[in-house]
mmCIF file of C-alpha atoms and ligand atoms in Angstrom:
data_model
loop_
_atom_site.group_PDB
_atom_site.id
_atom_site.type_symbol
_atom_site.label_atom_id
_atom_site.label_comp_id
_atom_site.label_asym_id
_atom_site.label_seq_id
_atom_site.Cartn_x
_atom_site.Cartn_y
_atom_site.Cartn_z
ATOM 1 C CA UNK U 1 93.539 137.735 92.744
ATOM 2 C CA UNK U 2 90.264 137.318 94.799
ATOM 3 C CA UNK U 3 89.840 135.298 97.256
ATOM 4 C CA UNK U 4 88.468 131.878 95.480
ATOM 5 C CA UNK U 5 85.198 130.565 98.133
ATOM 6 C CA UNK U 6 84.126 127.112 98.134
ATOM 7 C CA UNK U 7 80.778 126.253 96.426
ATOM 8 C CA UNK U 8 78.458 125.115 99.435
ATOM 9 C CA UNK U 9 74.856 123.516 99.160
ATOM 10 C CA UNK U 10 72.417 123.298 102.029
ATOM 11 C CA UNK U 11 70.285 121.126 101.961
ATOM 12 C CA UNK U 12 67.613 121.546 104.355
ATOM 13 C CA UNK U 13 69.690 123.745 107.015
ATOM 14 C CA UNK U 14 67.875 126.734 108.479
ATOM 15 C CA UNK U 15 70.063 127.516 111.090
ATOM 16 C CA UNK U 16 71.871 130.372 109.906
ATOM 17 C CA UNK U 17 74.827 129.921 112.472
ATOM 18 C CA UNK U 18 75.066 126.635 111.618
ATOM 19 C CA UNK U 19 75.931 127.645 108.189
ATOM 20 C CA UNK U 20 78.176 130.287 109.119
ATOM 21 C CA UNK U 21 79.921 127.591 111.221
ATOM 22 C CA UNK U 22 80.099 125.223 108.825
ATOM 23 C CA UNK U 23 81.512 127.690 105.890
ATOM 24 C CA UNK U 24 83.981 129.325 108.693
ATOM 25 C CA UNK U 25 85.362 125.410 109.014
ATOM 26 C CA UNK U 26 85.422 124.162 105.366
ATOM 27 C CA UNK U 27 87.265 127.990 104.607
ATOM 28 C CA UNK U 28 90.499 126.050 106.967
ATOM 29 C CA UNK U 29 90.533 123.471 104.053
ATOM 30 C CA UNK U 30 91.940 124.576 100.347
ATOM 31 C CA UNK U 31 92.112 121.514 99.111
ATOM 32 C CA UNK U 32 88.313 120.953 98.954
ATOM 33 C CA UNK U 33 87.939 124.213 96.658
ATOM 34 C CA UNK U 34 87.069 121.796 93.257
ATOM 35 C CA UNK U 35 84.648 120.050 95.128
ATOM 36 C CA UNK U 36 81.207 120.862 95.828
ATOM 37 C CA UNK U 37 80.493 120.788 99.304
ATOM 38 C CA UNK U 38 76.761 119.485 100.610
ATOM 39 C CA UNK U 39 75.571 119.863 104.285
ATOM 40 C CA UNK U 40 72.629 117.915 104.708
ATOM 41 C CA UNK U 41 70.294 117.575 108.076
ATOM 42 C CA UNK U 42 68.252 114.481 107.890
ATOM 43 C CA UNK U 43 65.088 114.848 109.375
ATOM 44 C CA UNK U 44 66.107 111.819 112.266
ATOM 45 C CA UNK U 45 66.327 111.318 115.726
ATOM 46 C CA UNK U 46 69.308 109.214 115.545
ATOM 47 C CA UNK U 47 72.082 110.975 115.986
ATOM 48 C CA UNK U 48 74.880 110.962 113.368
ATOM 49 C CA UNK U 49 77.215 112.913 111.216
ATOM 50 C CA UNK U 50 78.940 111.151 108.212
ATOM 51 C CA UNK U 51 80.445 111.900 105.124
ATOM 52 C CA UNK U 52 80.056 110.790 101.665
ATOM 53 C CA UNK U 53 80.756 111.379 98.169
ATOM 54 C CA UNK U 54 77.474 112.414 96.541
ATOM 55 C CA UNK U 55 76.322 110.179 94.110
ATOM 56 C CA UNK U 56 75.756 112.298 90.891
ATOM 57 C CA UNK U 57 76.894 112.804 87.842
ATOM 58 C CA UNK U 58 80.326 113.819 88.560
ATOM 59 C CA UNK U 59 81.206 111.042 91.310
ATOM 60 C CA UNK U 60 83.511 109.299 88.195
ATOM 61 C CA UNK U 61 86.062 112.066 88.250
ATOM 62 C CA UNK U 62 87.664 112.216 91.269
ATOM 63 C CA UNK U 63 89.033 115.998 90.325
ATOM 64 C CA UNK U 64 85.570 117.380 90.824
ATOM 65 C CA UNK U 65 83.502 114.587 92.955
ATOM 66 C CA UNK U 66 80.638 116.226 94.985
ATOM 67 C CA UNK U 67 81.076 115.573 98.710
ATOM 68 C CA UNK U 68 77.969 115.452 101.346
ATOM 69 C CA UNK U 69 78.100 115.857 105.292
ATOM 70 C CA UNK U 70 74.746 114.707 106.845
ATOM 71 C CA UNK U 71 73.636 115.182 110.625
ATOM 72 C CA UNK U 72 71.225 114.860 112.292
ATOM 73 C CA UNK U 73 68.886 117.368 114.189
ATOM 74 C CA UNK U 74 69.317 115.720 117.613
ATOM 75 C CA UNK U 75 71.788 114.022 119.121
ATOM 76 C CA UNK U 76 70.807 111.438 120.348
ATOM 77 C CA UNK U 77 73.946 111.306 123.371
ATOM 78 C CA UNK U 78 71.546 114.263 124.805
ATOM 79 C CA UNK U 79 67.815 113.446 125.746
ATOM 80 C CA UNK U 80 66.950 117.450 124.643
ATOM 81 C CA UNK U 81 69.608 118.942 123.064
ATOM 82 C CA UNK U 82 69.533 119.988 119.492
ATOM 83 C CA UNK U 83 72.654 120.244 116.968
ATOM 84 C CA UNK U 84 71.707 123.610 116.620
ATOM 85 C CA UNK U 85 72.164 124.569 120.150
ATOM 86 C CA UNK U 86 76.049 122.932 120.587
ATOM 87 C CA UNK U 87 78.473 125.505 121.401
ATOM 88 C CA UNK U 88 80.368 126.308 118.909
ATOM 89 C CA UNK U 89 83.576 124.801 119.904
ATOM 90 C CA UNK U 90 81.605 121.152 119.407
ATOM 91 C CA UNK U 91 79.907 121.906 116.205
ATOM 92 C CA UNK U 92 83.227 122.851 114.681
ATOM 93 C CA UNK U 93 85.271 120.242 115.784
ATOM 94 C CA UNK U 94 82.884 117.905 114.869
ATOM 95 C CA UNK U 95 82.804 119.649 110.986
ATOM 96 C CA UNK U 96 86.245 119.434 110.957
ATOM 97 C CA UNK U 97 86.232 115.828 111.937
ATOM 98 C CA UNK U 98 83.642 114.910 109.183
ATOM 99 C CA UNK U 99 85.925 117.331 106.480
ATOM 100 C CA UNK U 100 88.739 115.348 107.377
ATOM 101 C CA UNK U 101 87.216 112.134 106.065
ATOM 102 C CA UNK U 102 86.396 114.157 102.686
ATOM 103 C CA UNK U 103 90.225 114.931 102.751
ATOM 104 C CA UNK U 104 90.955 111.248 102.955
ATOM 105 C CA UNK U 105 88.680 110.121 100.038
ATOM 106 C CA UNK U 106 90.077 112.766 98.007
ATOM 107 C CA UNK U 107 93.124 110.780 96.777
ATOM 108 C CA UNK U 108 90.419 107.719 96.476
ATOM 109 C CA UNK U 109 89.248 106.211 92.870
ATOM 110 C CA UNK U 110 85.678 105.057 92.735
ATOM 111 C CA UNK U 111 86.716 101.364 93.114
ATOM 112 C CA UNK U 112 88.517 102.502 95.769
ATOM 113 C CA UNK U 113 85.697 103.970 97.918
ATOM 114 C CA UNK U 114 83.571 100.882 97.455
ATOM 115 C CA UNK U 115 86.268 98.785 99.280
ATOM 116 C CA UNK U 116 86.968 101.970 101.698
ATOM 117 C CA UNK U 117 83.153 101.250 102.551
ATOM 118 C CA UNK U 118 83.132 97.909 102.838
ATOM 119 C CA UNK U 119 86.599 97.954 105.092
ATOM 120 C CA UNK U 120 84.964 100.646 107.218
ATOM 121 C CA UNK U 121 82.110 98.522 107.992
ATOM 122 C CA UNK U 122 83.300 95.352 107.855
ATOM 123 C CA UNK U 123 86.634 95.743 109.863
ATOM 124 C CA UNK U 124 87.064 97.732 113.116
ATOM 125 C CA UNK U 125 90.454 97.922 112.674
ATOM 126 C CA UNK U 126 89.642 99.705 109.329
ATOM 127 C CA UNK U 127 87.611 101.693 110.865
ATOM 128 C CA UNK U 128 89.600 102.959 113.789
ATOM 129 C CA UNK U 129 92.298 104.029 111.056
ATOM 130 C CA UNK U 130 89.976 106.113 109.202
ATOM 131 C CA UNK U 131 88.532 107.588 112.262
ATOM 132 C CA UNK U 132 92.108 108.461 113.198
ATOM 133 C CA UNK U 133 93.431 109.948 109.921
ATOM 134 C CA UNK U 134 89.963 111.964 109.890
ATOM 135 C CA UNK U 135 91.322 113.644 113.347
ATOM 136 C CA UNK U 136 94.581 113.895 112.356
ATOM 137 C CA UNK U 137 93.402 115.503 109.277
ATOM 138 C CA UNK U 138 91.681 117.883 111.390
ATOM 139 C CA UNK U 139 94.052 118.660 113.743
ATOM 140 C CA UNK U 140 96.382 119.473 110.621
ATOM 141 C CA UNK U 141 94.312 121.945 109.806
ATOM 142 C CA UNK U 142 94.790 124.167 112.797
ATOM 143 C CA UNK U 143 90.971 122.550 114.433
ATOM 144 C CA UNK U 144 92.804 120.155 117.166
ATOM 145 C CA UNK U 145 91.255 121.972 120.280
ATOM 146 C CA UNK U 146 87.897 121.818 118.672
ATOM 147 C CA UNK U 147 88.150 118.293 117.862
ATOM 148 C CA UNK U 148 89.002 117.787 121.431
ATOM 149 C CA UNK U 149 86.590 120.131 122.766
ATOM 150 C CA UNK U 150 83.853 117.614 120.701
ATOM 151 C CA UNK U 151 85.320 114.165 122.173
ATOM 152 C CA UNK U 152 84.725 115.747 125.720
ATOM 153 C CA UNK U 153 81.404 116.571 124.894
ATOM 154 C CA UNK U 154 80.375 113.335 123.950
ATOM 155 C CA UNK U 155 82.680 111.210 126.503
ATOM 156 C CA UNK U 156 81.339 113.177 129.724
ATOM 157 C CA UNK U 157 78.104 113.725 128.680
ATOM 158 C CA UNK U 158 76.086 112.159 131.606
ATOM 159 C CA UNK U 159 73.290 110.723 128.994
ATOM 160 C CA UNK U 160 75.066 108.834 126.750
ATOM 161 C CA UNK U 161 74.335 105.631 126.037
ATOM 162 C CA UNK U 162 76.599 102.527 127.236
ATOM 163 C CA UNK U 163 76.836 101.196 123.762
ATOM 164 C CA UNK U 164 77.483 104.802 122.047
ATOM 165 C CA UNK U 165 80.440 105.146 124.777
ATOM 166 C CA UNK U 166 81.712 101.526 123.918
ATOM 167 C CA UNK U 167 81.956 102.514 120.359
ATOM 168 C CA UNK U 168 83.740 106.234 121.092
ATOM 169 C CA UNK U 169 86.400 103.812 123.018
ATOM 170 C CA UNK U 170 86.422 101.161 120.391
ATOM 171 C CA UNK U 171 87.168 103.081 117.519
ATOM 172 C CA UNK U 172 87.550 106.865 117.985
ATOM 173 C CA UNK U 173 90.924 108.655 119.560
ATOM 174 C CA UNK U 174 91.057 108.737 123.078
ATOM 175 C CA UNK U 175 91.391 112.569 124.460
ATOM 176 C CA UNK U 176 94.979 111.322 125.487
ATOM 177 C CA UNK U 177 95.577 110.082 122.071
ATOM 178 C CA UNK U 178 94.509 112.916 120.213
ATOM 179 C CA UNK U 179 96.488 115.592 122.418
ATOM 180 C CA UNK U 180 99.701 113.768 121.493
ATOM 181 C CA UNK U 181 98.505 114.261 118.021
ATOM 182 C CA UNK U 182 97.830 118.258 118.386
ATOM 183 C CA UNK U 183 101.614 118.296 120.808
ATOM 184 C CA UNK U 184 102.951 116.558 117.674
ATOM 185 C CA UNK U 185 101.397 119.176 115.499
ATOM 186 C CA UNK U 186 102.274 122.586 117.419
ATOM 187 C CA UNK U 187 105.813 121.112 117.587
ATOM 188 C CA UNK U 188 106.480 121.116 113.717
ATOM 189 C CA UNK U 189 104.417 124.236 113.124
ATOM 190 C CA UNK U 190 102.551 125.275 110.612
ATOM 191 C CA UNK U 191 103.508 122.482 108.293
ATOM 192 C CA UNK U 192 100.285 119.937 107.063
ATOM 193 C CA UNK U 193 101.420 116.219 107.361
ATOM 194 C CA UNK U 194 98.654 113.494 107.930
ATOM 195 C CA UNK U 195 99.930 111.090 110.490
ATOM 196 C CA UNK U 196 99.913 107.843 108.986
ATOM 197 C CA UNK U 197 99.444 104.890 111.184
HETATM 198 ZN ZN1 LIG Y 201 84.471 109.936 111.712
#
């Protein structure tokens, strides 16, 4: 049988190893393969990656929703640096990161994202959750060094903002935290199990 490829859209990416990156990382996750697959750059300074069902026609059935991962050009923890010039490492842990949060909607009705949305903006303690089960998804799916190799990035990079670093502490795995997820995961193998918390 041939290998079945996820369908991706880019949506205003020109960086062709950016797209080769991003492919590479959604390939590590079969169980997006119904779903459409967007990466978006928005044409902002601020610096952000997300992800986000795409609101279309087929965001009713869950079976086939459309899923979109925006970022940004620049990041903004770096005065100069561009997305496009991360090492690799960063880039893919930080795809992998953002596909983990599609992973977690999957299982979500419509209703149910609404009140994910709200919960994830309203509560922090909602929010720390998701941000957790996004790396966990992530390291599941073999990415755990890159993941880490991205929350070093932003945590020593010299530039970043106080308030940027307050909210990587608040809500995102600590470096600590997330190598007891990826001991956790070498020591049952191969095996995909989302940590629940
Ligand atoms: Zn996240």
């Amino acid at each position: 049988m041939p290998r079945q490829n996820h369908r991706i859209v880019y949506q205003n990416v020109q960086s062709q190893h950016l797209r080769e990156w991003f492919a590479e990382t959604l390939a590590a996750y079969p169980e997006l393969l119904p779903h459409p697959i967007y990466l978006r750059r928005l044409p902002t300074k601020y610096s952000t990656m997300r992800a986000q069902p795409v609101l279309n026609f087929a965001v009713l059935r869950r079976a086939t929703r459309h899923y979109r991962v925006d970022f940004s050009s620049h990041l903004e923890v770096t005065a100069h640096v561009r997305v496009r010039e991360l090492p690799k490492q960063v880039v893919v842990g930080w795809f992998a990161h953002e596909l983990g949060h599609i992973v977690d909607y999957l299982h979500r009705p419509w209703r149910g994202m609404i009140a994910f949305g709200l919960g994830y903006a309203l509560w922090s303690r909602y929010m720390r959750r998701a941000e957790r089960r996004a790396d966990s998804i992530a390291v599941d799916h073999g990415f755990g060094e890159q993941v880490l190799a991205t929350k070093r990035y932003l945590i020593n990079h010299a530039t970043l903002p106080a308030h940027y670093k307050k909210r990587l502490r608040k809500y995102y795995l600590s470096a600590d935290e997330l190598e007891a997820l990826i001991n956790a995961y070498e020591a049952r193998g191969e095996m995909p199990d989302i940590v629940e918390i």
